[in-house]
Amino acid sequence: MDKKIPIKAVIFDMDGTLLDTEKLSDEAMLHALFGLSKSNVNADEELLLPWELKKKILGLRGSEWAPMVLNYYKENQSISKSWLRKVGDISPDTLWQLWEARLSELCRNVETCPGAVEIVAALSDQNIPIAIATSSQLQAVNQKKKKHLHMFEKIDLIVTGDDPAVENGKPAPDIYLLAASRLGVDPAECLVFEDAMSGVISAKTASCNVVAIPDSRMDHDEFIGKADLVIDSLQCIDRIKDSYCFLEA
């Protein structure tokens, strides 16, 4: 077996990696766009974005995904014609604000992703510096973490998408370079966990080691050759330990 790669710090994406927010994010988006909620759709109808759209916007900041979402629905009017609000009635900034507000409400009961609590605790017990690098805004992060303070209190640093020092969002490397710098660790000695291709590209461009945990709807093969390791969930701790050697601070 190849020699294990030494790691001095770990950086997590948050949404879809530590917190299971993706379905809630879709529900918030459809509420912002069309006023849809579980109270006004059929009980068996899932409030999910079309996958062809979702996979393009995963990991992006609101300033990047909002125009993409509006353009998608304007170009696919057959999807939205029977719903309550026409997408032409709102601007990208308004969509972003409405989405953030609705998601904050929904995230009061957000759950952690499988294995998240355990891996954060294990790294903390080993005195490995831990950071989060998320495209979410600080206010949204503060809302999302309320239910899981026992996990977040073990995290040393959170860098958000609206941090003034993050000039360009994922897939640019800015947020991971900033997180590594604030941790005082060379990016090449950082291990990043990401669920989105934009985040994988961001972290790799920053020269970090990257473990991808793709959404179950994604073709995992797309991540091979882009991420250093592709796993099904954070519960795959043995595969992580087989590839990386964590060095105590």
Backbone as a ProteinNet text record, in pm:
[ID]
protein_1_A
[PRIMARY]
MDKKIPIKAVIFDMDGTLLDTEKLSDEAMLHALFGLSKSNVNADEELLLPWELKKKILGLRGSEWAPMVLNYYKENQSISKSWLRKVGDISPDTLWQLWEARLSELCRNVETCPGAVEIVAALSDQNIPIAIATSSQLQAVNQKKKKHLHMFEKIDLIVTGDDPAVENGKPAPDIYLLAASRLGVDPAECLVFEDAMSGVISAKTASCNVVAIPDSRMDHDEFIGKADLVIDSLQCIDRIKDSYCFLEA
[TERTIARY]
83	0	87.2	39.7	112.9	124.3	226.8	248.4	133.2	90.7	-17.4	26.8	-66.2	-38	-54.2	46.5	35.9	-58.2	-144	-243.8	-232.9	-225.3	-215.1	-344.1	-438.6	-565.6	-671.6	-796.9	-909.3	-1007.9	-1055	-1151.5	-1273.7	-1389.1	-1514.2	-1594.3	-1653.6	-1770	-1881.7	-1985.4	-2090.3	-2217	-2280.4	-2409.4	-2392.4	-2455.8	-2445.8	-2326	-2239.5	-2121.2	-2130.1	-2146.7	-2169.2	-2317.5	-2390.8	-2534	-2615.7	-2723.3	-2807	-2909.4	-2860.3	-2943.9	-2997.7	-2953.7	-2980.6	-3129	-3203.2	-3347.1	-3417.9	-3372.8	-3430	-3400	-3280.2	-3241.8	-3332.7	-3363.6	-3454.1	-3592.9	-3640.6	-3772.9	-3778.3	-3671.5	-3665.2	-3661.4	-3593.1	-3583.8	-3720.1	-3794	-3924.8	-4025.5	-4005.5	-4089.3	-4057	-3929.4	-3888.3	-3933.6	-3925.3	-3961	-4111.2	-4183.7	-4323.1	-4419.7	-4368.5	-4456.7	-4497.4	-4425.4	-4461	-4413	-4492.1	-4453.7	-4528.6	-4497	-4562.9	-4712	-4753.8	-4895.6	-4978.4	-4912.9	-4991.7	-4951.2	-4888.9	-4863.7	-4917.4	-4926	-4974.3	-4881.7	-4940.9	-4864.4	-4749.4	-4764.8	-4660.3	-4562.7	-4574.5	-4489	-4366.9	-4248.1	-4125.6	-4090.9	-4052.8	-4014.7	-3865.6	-3831.3	-3691.7	-3670.6	-3556	-3519.1	-3486.7	-3507.9	-3462.3	-3312.5	-3271.5	-3131.6	-3037.7	-3081.6	-2995.5	-2960.7	-3048.4	-3020.5	-2941.5	-2986.2	-2925.5	-2775.4	-2735.7	-2594.1	-2505.6	-2565	-2486.7	-2464.8	-2555.3	-2547.4	-2493.7	-2473.9	-2422.1	-2289.3	-2282.3	-2158.2	-2134.8	-2219.1	-2198.4	-2258.1	-2207.3	-2265.8	-2394.1	-2480	-2607.3	-2592.7	-2489.5	-2468.1	-2441.5	-2392.2	-2366.5	-2485.5	-2550.6	-2657	-2790.5	-2818.5	-2950.5	-2980	-2888.3	-2916.9	-2932.3	-2856.3	-2865	-3002.2	-3053.5	-3184.5	-3293.9	-3290.5	-3392.4	-3388.9	-3269.9	-3258	-3312.3	-3285.1	-3332.4	-3484.5	-3553	-3698.9	-3761	-3692.9	-3741.7	-3732.4	-3629.8	-3610.7	-3694	-3749.1	-3829.8	-3965.6	-4039.3	-4164.9	-4267.3	-4255.1	-4352.4	-4345.8	-4229.8	-4214.3	-4288.9	-4289.1	-4337.2	-4471.8	-4531	-4648	-4769.3	-4780.8	-4899	-4876	-4755.4	-4726.2	-4760.3	-4741.6	-4806.7	-4741.1	-4614.4	-4543.5	-4458.9	-4461.3	-4377.7	-4235.5	-4137.7	-4000.4	-3955.9	-4021.1	-3984	-4015.2	-4092	-4133.5	-4027.4	-3919.7	-3820	-3679.9	-3595.4	-3456.3	-3369.5	-3246.5	-3156.5	-3134.5	-3114.4	-3091.4	-3213.1	-3332.6	-3453.9	-3470.6	-3443.5	-3450.9	-3356.6	-3235.9	-3136.4	-3185.9	-3240.7	-3289	-3407.6	-3501.6	-3618.2	-3577.1	-3481.3	-3431	-3363.7	-3276.6	-3206.5	-3306.4	-3408.7	-3506.6	-3583.2	-3628.4	-3704.4	-3616.1	-3492.8	-3402.1	-3369.8	-3354.4	-3327.3	-3440.2	-3564.6	-3679	-3673.4	-3648.5	-3648.7	-3533.1	-3420.6	-3299.9	-3300.1	-3407.6	-3415.8	-3409.5	-3451.6	-3452.8	-3362	-3260.4	-3171.4	-3094.4	-3072.8	-2998.3	-2854.5	-2766	-2629	-2624.4	-2524.4	-2502.1	-2445.1	-2470.1	-2418.4	-2267	-2226.1	-2084.7	-2023.2	-2097.2	-2040.2	-2000.2	-2090.2	-2062.5	-1942.6	-1938.4	-1833.8	-1695.7	-1687.8	-1556.3	-1504.7	-1592.5	-1550	-1499.4	-1570.5	-1528	-1393.6	-1375.3	-1250.7	-1132.2	-1150.9	-1043.7	-1011.8	-1116.4	-1096.9	-1021.8	-1057	-989.6	-841.6	-808.9	-670.5	-597.4	-665.8	-610	-574.1	-654.8	-638.3	-718.6	-657.2	-733.7	-842.6	-961.6	-1077.1	-1137.2	-1169.5	-1235.1	-1353	-1441.2	-1547.7	-1524.7	-1538.8	-1533.3	-1662.7	-1756.1	-1889.7	-1929.1	-2002.5	-2052.7	-2168.9	-2225.4	-2335.6	-2288.3	-2382.2	-2352.1	-2348.2	-2277.7	-2257.6	-2389.4	-2485.4	-2613.7	-2681.5	-2674	-2734.7	-2661.6	-2529.8	-2450.9	-2490.4	-2504.4	-2540.7	-2676	-2767.9	-2898.7	-2887.1	-2812.3	-2802.5	-2732.6	-2640.7	-2561.6	-2628.1	-2740.4	-2800.8	-2836	-2886.6	-2929.8	-2811.5	-2692.9	-2579	-2455.7	-2477.1	-2366.6	-2261.6	-2304.4	-2209.2	-2105.7	-2142.9	-2047.7	-1970.2	-2040.1	-1976.2	-1877.2	-1896.4	-1802.8	-1664.7	-1656.6	-1528	-1456.2	-1521.6	-1465.9	-1397.9	-1271.6	-1189	-1215.1	-1262.7	-1272	-1384	-1462.1	-1562.3	-1539.1	-1518.2	-1505.5	-1630.4	-1701.2	-1828.1	-1813.7	-1911	-1906.7	-1913.1	-1968.2	-1975.6	-1861.3	-1759.3	-1639.8	-1574.5	-1545.6	-1487.5	-1358	-1287.6	-1160.8	-1179.6	-1302.5	-1330.8	-1380.3	-1287.5	-1323	-1403.3	-1363.9	-1430.4	-1480.2	-1604.7	-1661.7	-1612.8	-1647.9	-1615.8	-1674.1	-1603.5	-1487	-1350	-1347.2	-1218.8	-1161.8	-1031.4	-968.5	-970.9	-1022.1	-1008.9	-1044.3	-1160.2	-1211	-1123.8	-1068.5	-982	-842.7	-794	-666	-677.1	-789.7	-810.4	-823.3	-899	-915.9	-782	-702.7	-571.5	-481.6	-484.1	-401.9	-440.1	-568.5	-613.6	-586	-579.8	-540.9	-389.5	-315.6	-170	-109.9	-177.5	-133.2	-119.6	-15.1	2.2	-115.9	-177.1	-289.9	-259	-134.6	-95.9	-100.4	-108.7	-118.6	-259.2	-354.2	-494.6	-572.9	-670	-761.3	-899.5	-958	-1088.7	-1192.4	-1311	-1425.8	-1530.9	-1572.8	-1665.5	-1768.2	-1890	-1991.9	-2016.3	-1969.4	-1999.8	-1875.8	-1895.7	-1783.2	-1717.1	-1796.9	-1738.8	-1645.2	-1682.1	-1597.9	-1472.7	-1485.9	-1369.4	-1267.5	-1315.8	-1226.2	-1161.8	-1240.9	-1190	-1075.7	-1098.2	-997.8	-873.4	-892.8	-777.7	-695.4	-761.5	-690.5	-610.3	-658.2	-586	-472.5	-455.4	-349.6	-379	-506.7	-544.3	-562.5	-557.8	-600.5	-752.6	-821	-967.2	-1032.9	-1127.7	-1215.4	-1354	-1406.2	-1539.5	-1643	-1757.7	-1871.1	-1990.7	-1999.5	-2100.8	-2243.7	-2332.8	-2475.5	-2510.9	-2604.6	-2639.4	-2693	-2742.4	-2794.2	-2683.4	-2563.5	-2452.7	-2382.1	-2323.5	-2238.9	-2103.3	-2074.4	-1950.5	-1828	-1841.2	-1727.3	-1680.7	-1770.6	-1733.6	-1626.4	-1620	-1526.4	-1390.1	-1385.9	-1259.5	-1161.8	-1042.1	-943.7	-947.6	-1055.9	-1066.9	-1043.6	-1112.4	-1084.9	-980	-912.2	-810	-871.6	-989.4	-1059.9	-1208.6	-1285.8	-1431.4	-1495.6	-1581.1	-1645.6	-1795.4	-1869.8	-2015.7	-2064.8	-1991.3	-2032.4	-1915.4	-1931.9	-1829.1	-1815.7	-1903.4	-1893.3	-1783.2	-1729.9	-1624.6	-1489.1	-1482.1	-1363.1	-1241.1	-1262.6	-1148.9	-1078.7	-1155	-1095	-1016.4	-1066.8	-996.9	-865.7	-871.2	-750.7	-648.3	-696.3	-604.7	-522.8	-577	-512.2	-436.8	-476.5	-419.9	-374	-265.9	-209.4	-228.2	-306.1	-336.9	-232.6	-171.3	-64.1	-118	-102.5	-151.5	-81.3	-159.7	-102	-8.4
-119.5	0	125.6	231.2	357.2	416.7	499.6	567.4	662.8	668.2	757.7	903.8	990.4	1132.9	1200.5	1274.3	1341.6	1462	1472.5	1579.8	1652.3	1785.5	1865.7	1941.2	1949.1	2018.3	1963.4	1974.4	1926.8	2042	2056.1	2160.7	2094.2	2122.5	2066.8	2173.2	2135.1	2206.8	2181.4	2262.6	2243.8	2181.7	2249.6	2204.7	2080.6	1972.4	1848.1	1764.5	1819.5	1745.7	1719.3	1824.3	1808.8	1812.9	1901.3	1915.5	1872.5	1799.8	1744.7	1849.5	1953	2067.5	2065	1971.8	1985.6	1977.3	1884.8	1879.3	2003.6	2050.4	2172.7	2292.1	2292.1	2399.2	2401.8	2284.3	2276.4	2326.1	2282.8	2326	2477.7	2534.1	2679.7	2750.7	2691.8	2752.5	2755.8	2646	2641.5	2731.4	2750.5	2846.1	2988.2	3018.2	3153	3183.4	3084.1	3103.4	3108.9	3013.2	2992.8	2991.9	3014.6	3010.8	2870.6	2770.2	2631.5	2591.6	2509.4	2450.5	2319.7	2244.7	2115.2	2129.6	2251.7	2274.7	2296.1	2321.8	2347.6	2261.6	2146.9	2047.7	1912.9	1817.9	1685.2	1622.7	1545.3	1487.2	1400.6	1338.4	1248.2	1318.1	1448.8	1523.6	1579.2	1544.3	1595.2	1731.9	1822.4	1956.3	1957.7	1911.2	1902.1	1974	2038.7	2099.9	1991.3	2019.5	1924.8	1900.3	1775	1741.6	1811	1830	1896	2038.4	2101.5	2233.9	2221.9	2133.4	2121.4	2094.6	2003.9	1966.1	2080.3	2176.9	2290.4	2396	2403	2510.8	2465.7	2335	2285.2	2353.6	2408	2465.8	2610.8	2668.1	2806.3	2905.1	3028.8	3135.7	3184.9	3247.1	3296.4	3391.2	3473.1	3568.3	3497.6	3371.9	3294.5	3207.1	3141.9	3049.3	3117.2	3231.9	3293.8	3326	3389.8	3413.3	3282.9	3180.3	3051.6	2987.8	2995.2	2938.1	3012.4	3144.4	3222.5	3196.6	3190.2	3164.3	3026	2927.8	2791.7	2788.6	2851.5	2845.2	2934.5	3041.1	3123	3047	2963.5	2884.9	2757.1	2721.4	2599.4	2634.6	2721	2772.1	2662.3	2550.5	2442.6	2384.6	2397.2	2346.2	2434.5	2565.9	2660.7	2724.5	2696.2	2772.1	2760.2	2647.9	2628.7	2671.7	2721	2755.3	2900.2	2940.8	3060.2	3193.2	3191.3	3315.9	3298.8	3395.2	3388.3	3430.4	3356.6	3386.7	3522.6	3574.5	3706.7	3818.4	3786.1	3888.9	3918.9	3839	3861.5	3870.9	3945.7	3963.6	3856.7	3836.6	3741.2	3773	3899.9	3936.1	3904.5	3931.1	3901.6	3751.3	3675.7	3529.6	3480.5	3529.4	3489.8	3520.9	3641.1	3682.4	3597.8	3573.3	3490.9	3347.8	3296.5	3160.8	3152.9	3248.5	3249.1	3253.8	3338.2	3352.8	3222.9	3161.1	3037	2922.1	2916.3	2809.5	2822.1	2944.1	2964.1	2907.3	2924.9	2868.6	2716.2	2658.7	2513	2447.4	2519.8	2460.9	2457.5	2502	2491.7	2345.6	2256.2	2113.8	2032.4	2096.3	2026	1915.9	1805	1694.1	1694.9	1629.1	1613.5	1501.4	1505.2	1397.2	1275.5	1155	1034.4	1040.3	1018.1	1015.2	1149.2	1259.2	1392.8	1415.8	1389.5	1413.6	1330.9	1206.3	1114.6	1155.4	1194.1	1227.4	1358.9	1455.6	1581.9	1556.5	1473.7	1442	1370	1276	1199.7	1290	1381.2	1473.7	1568.7	1615.8	1706.1	1636.2	1509.9	1433.4	1414.1	1416.5	1398.6	1532.7	1641.3	1776.7	1819.1	1774.7	1818.2	1946.8	2055.3	2177.3	2151.4	2203.7	2180.8	2314.3	2326	2446	2406.5	2502.6	2491.6	2601.1	2565.9	2663.8	2648.6	2739.3	2726.3	2847.7	2822.7	2931.6	3004.3	2946	3010.7	3138.8	3229.5	3352.9	3328.2	3415.8	3399.2	3388.7	3472.4	3469.8	3334.1	3277.9	3147.1	3036.9	3046.2	2947.4	2949.1	3067.8	3079.9	3015.4	3024.1	2960.8	2808.7	2762.9	2618.8	2542.9	2607.3	2534.2	2526	2595.2	2603.6	2467.4	2377.7	2247.5	2155.8	2189	2098.1	2167.3	2247.1	2319.4	2224.1	2102.4	2004	1966.1	1973.4	1946.4	2072.7	2182.3	2305.1	2361.9	2330.6	2382.3	2317.2	2208.3	2141	2194	2284.2	2338.5	2471.7	2483.7	2598.1	2723.8	2708	2821.7	2797.7	2902.2	2896.1	3014.4	2984.7	3087.9	3080.2	3192.1	3193.4	3264.2	3240.5	3296.7	3447.5	3510.9	3657.2	3720.4	3642.2	3698.2	3795.3	3918.1	4016.1	3970.2	3877.7	3829.7	3724	3675.3	3576.2	3651.8	3686.3	3768.2	3688.6	3563.9	3479.5	3351.8	3315.3	3194.6	3068.4	2953.2	2825.7	2825.3	2775.7	2686.7	2756.2	2888.6	2955.7	2908.1	2913.4	2855.7	2945.7	3068	3169.3	3119.6	3056	3023.6	2917.8	2824.8	2722.5	2776.9	2864.8	2929.9	3013.7	3082	3165.5	3079.4	2970.8	2883.3	2824.5	2777.8	2721.1	2826.9	2946.8	3055.9	3089.4	3098	3131.6	3019.4	2897.6	2785.8	2780.9	2851	2848.9	2720	2659.5	2531.8	2545	2485.6	2483.8	2410.1	2463.8	2395.1	2250.6	2221.9	2086.4	1989.2	2043.1	1958.7	1961.5	2013	2015.3	1907.5	1847.9	1752.9	1815.6	1822.4	1884.3	1776.2	1792.4	1706.2	1789.7	1746.1	1821	1728.3	1781.4	1703.2	1753.3	1873.9	1935.9	1944.5	1931.7	1940.6	2077.9	2182.7	2316.9	2327.4	2262	2263.5	2179.2	2066.5	1982	2058.7	2124.9	2203.1	2316.9	2382.5	2491.4	2443.5	2333.1	2282.2	2230.1	2160.6	2110.3	2224.6	2329.2	2445.5	2514.5	2503.1	2558.8	2468	2353.1	2253.5	2170.2	2162	2076.1	1931.7	1839.3	1702.3	1698.9	1625.6	1634.5	1496.7	1481.7	1366	1412	1349.4	1382.8	1287.4	1344.5	1265.9	1309.7	1262.2	1314.9	1286.4	1375.7	1352.5	1216.7	1147.1	1012.7	1012.5	1128.8	1136.8	1158.4	1189.1	1215.6	1088	1090.3	981.1	994.8	903.6	913.3	908.1	845.1	834.8	971.3	1069.9	1204.7	1266.2	1217.5	1274.2	1204.2	1087.2	1013.5	1088.4	1110.6	1188.3	1336.7	1379.7	1519.7	1528.2	1442.7	1430.5	1322	1326	1225.4	1095.5	1106.4	989.7	1017.8	918	932.2	827.8	874.3	783.9	809.7	716.9	728.8	819.1	821.4	904	921.4	1008.7	1029.4	909	812.3	690.1	597.3	627.6	543.5	576.9	574.7	621.6	533.9	405	316.6	352.3	385.4	424.5	554.3	644.8	771.6	744.4	661.1	629.5	552.2	474.8	400.1	492.2	610.9	702.4	816	852.4	972	944.9	1013.6	1006.4	1141.9	1146.9	1272.9	1303.1	1419.8	1460.7	1559.8	1528.8	1617.6	1750.8	1855.1	1990.8	2005.2
0	0	0	-70.6	-75.1	65.1	82.3	209.9	238.6	365.4	403.6	393.2	356.5	342.6	478.5	525.6	655.9	649	748.8	754.5	888.6	882.6	1004.4	1039	945.5	971.1	877.4	919.3	838.7	818.6	695.6	661	599.2	655.1	604.8	530.7	419	368.7	470.7	470.9	571.2	512.7	417.8	365.9	278.3	319.5	244.9	284.4	369.4	415.5	565	644.4	788.6	824.1	757.2	785.5	664.2	690.7	583.2	539.8	473	437.8	295.4	210.9	68.4	33.4	93.4	65.8	120.4	235.1	291.5	202.1	144.1	52.3	-69.8	-124.3	-238.9	-202	-85.8	-40.9	-24.7	32	49.3	-85.8	-183.6	-316.5	-384.3	-378.5	-443.3	-372.7	-242.1	-169.8	-214.1	-227.5	-270.2	-412.6	-499.3	-640	-662.6	-602.3	-639.1	-521.5	-400	-284	-244.2	-293.9	-263.7	-124.8	-58.4	70.2	84.8	187.4	206.2	233.7	267.5	295.6	169.2	55.2	-65.5	-185.7	-156.8	-261.2	-214	-304.7	-267.8	-163.1	-73.9	37.4	-11.1	-128.1	-178.6	-272.9	-287.3	-379.5	-305	-352.2	-291.4	-348.9	-262.2	-306.6	-336.4	-456.5	-498	-630.3	-642.5	-769.3	-871.6	-1000.1	-1102.4	-1087.2	-1098.6	-1073.9	-1171.7	-1296.4	-1394.6	-1351.2	-1275	-1218.8	-1089	-1001.3	-868.7	-876.5	-964.7	-968.5	-1017.2	-1088.7	-1136.8	-1028.9	-931.7	-833.3	-697.7	-679.9	-552.2	-516.8	-396.4	-346.7	-383.7	-470.1	-513.3	-413.6	-417.1	-336.9	-403.2	-323.7	-375.9	-492.7	-488.9	-597.9	-729.6	-721	-842.7	-881.9	-783.1	-821.3	-850.5	-789.3	-808	-955.7	-1029.9	-1172.8	-1251	-1214.3	-1284.2	-1263.9	-1141.5	-1110.8	-1187.2	-1184.2	-1253.8	-1404.1	-1460.6	-1604.8	-1639.7	-1553.4	-1578.7	-1587.8	-1493.4	-1493.1	-1600.6	-1636	-1747.5	-1879.7	-1891.4	-2013.8	-2014.2	-1898.7	-1886.3	-1825.4	-1895.1	-1842.1	-1818.5	-1890.1	-1872.1	-1731.1	-1667.4	-1530.9	-1432.3	-1458.7	-1357.7	-1389.7	-1506.2	-1551.7	-1458.6	-1386.4	-1301.6	-1157.7	-1126.2	-989.1	-956.8	-833.7	-782.5	-819.2	-850.3	-878.1	-1003	-1090.7	-1209.6	-1174.3	-1224.6	-1186.4	-1236.2	-1337.7	-1387.8	-1290.4	-1186.1	-1090.2	-985.4	-977	-873.7	-932.8	-863.4	-905.5	-839.8	-889.5	-824	-676.6	-642.3	-501.5	-414.9	-468.5	-392.9	-373.2	-479.4	-467.3	-357.9	-358.1	-257.9	-117.2	-98.4	33.4	79	-13.1	21.3	54.8	-21.9	3.3	140.3	171.9	300.5	415.6	402.8	510.8	533.1	423.8	436.7	487.3	437.5	480.3	628.6	676.1	819.1	903.6	857.1	929.6	928.4	811.1	796.6	872.4	883.6	942.1	1094.2	1153.6	1299.5	1343.2	1254.8	1287.8	1196.1	1136.6	1045.3	1118.4	1049.8	1106.4	1053.8	1125.6	1077.4	974.6	887.3	791.9	865.7	814.5	880.9	901.9	1025.7	1059.3	1093.2	1075.3	1096.1	1241.9	1332.1	1474.4	1519.6	1474.6	1519.2	1466.2	1339.1	1284.2	1341.1	1364.3	1424.8	1566.6	1640.9	1778.2	1778.8	1686.5	1681.8	1648.3	1553.6	1516.8	1632.4	1698.6	1812.9	1925.1	1952.5	2057.6	2025.9	1895.7	1852.9	1838.4	1877	1870.1	1727.5	1631.8	1493	1473.4	1427.9	1400.3	1295.8	1321.3	1233.9	1192.7	1064.9	1013.4	925.7	903.7	804.4	701.2	574.1	464.9	386	408.2	350.9	267.5	160.5	77.9	144.6	250	322	390	412.9	483.2	634.8	705.1	849.4	925.2	891.5	961.8	946.1	825.6	801.3	878.6	885.2	959.1	1106.7	1161.5	1303	1331.9	1235.9	1252.8	1241.1	1142.4	1115.2	1227.4	1296.2	1395.8	1533	1553.2	1685.5	1744.7	1659.8	1710.3	1741	1688.3	1697.8	1756	1859	1921.9	1976.8	2016.3	2068.7	1963.2	1836.4	1728.3	1691.2	1677.7	1632.4	1734.2	1862.2	1961.7	1949.4	1877	1854.7	1730	1657.7	1533.8	1564.1	1523.9	1563	1481.6	1358.9	1267.1	1167.7	1138.3	1032.4	938.6	811.1	708	621.4	609	535.8	401.4	316.9	182.5	177.4	282.8	283.8	362.4	397.8	460.7	362	403.3	310.6	245.3	310	254.7	146.2	129.7	25.4	-97.8	-184.2	-300.3	-402.5	-426.1	-525.4	-459.6	-490.7	-433.4	-502.6	-445.1	-507.9	-650.1	-750	-747.6	-740.7	-723.2	-699.9	-566.1	-549.6	-429.4	-306.9	-318.7	-214	-74.5	-60.9	73.1	141.1	63.9	124.2	154	69.7	98.9	226	241	359.6	485.3	477	593.2	637.5	541.6	575.3	637.2	581.3	632.8	776.8	804.9	939.8	1039.6	990.8	1077.4	1097.4	1010.7	1018.6	966.4	867.2	811.5	660	605.7	460.7	397.4	290.5	227	189.2	152.7	113.3	230.6	353	472	531.1	452	492.8	417.6	485.5	423.2	420	301.6	281.9	252.6	312.2	282.1	211.1	93.8	9	-55.4	-74.2	-144.8	-286.4	-319.7	-449.1	-536.7	-667.5	-759.5	-752.6	-736.3	-726.9	-607.5	-497.1	-377.8	-393.7	-461.6	-488.2	-572	-676.3	-762.5	-683.5	-599.8	-516	-427.1	-358.5	-264.8	-336.4	-448.1	-522.2	-581.2	-627.9	-682.2	-572.6	-448.8	-334.1	-287	-354.6	-324.3	-201.2	-161.2	-48.9	-96.4	-1.8	-26.2	-10.9	-98.1	-100.8	-99.3	-6.6	-3.2	-47.4	-151.4	-200.9	-143.6	-103.5	-56	-140.2	-263.3	-356.1	-310.9	-350.3	-333.6	-395.4	-333.9	-381.1	-524	-569.6	-707	-809.5	-763.9	-855.5	-895.3	-1013.7	-1058.9	-989.7	-899.1	-822.1	-912.3	-1027.2	-1118.3	-1167.8	-1166.5	-1210.7	-1120.2	-996.1	-899.6	-901.8	-962.9	-969.1	-1060	-1008.4	-1083	-1050.7	-986	-942	-791.3	-714.9	-571	-551.4	-437.9	-407.7	-357.9	-298.5	-246.6	-258.2	-298.5	-309.9	-219.5	-127.8	-32.4	-30.2	30.8	34.7	146.9	257.9	371.6	466.6	564	665.7	758.6	743.4	822.8	770.7	651.9	592.6	653.8	785	856	827.6	805.2	779.6	648.8	546.2	418.4	432.6	516.1	540	613	716.1	793.5	711	612.5	526.9	436.7	408.8	313	379.2	502.1	563	706.3	741.8	876.3	942.2	1049.8	1115.1	1222.9	1210.2	1299.9	1402	1528.6	1633.5	1630.7	1661	1664.1	1783.1
[MASK]
+++++++++++++++++++++++++++++++++++++++++++++++++++++++++++++++++++++++++++++++++++++++++++++++++++++++++++++++++++++++++++++++++++++++++++++++++++++++++++++++++++++++++++++++++++++++++++++++++++++++++++++++++++++++++++++++++++++++++++++++++++++++++

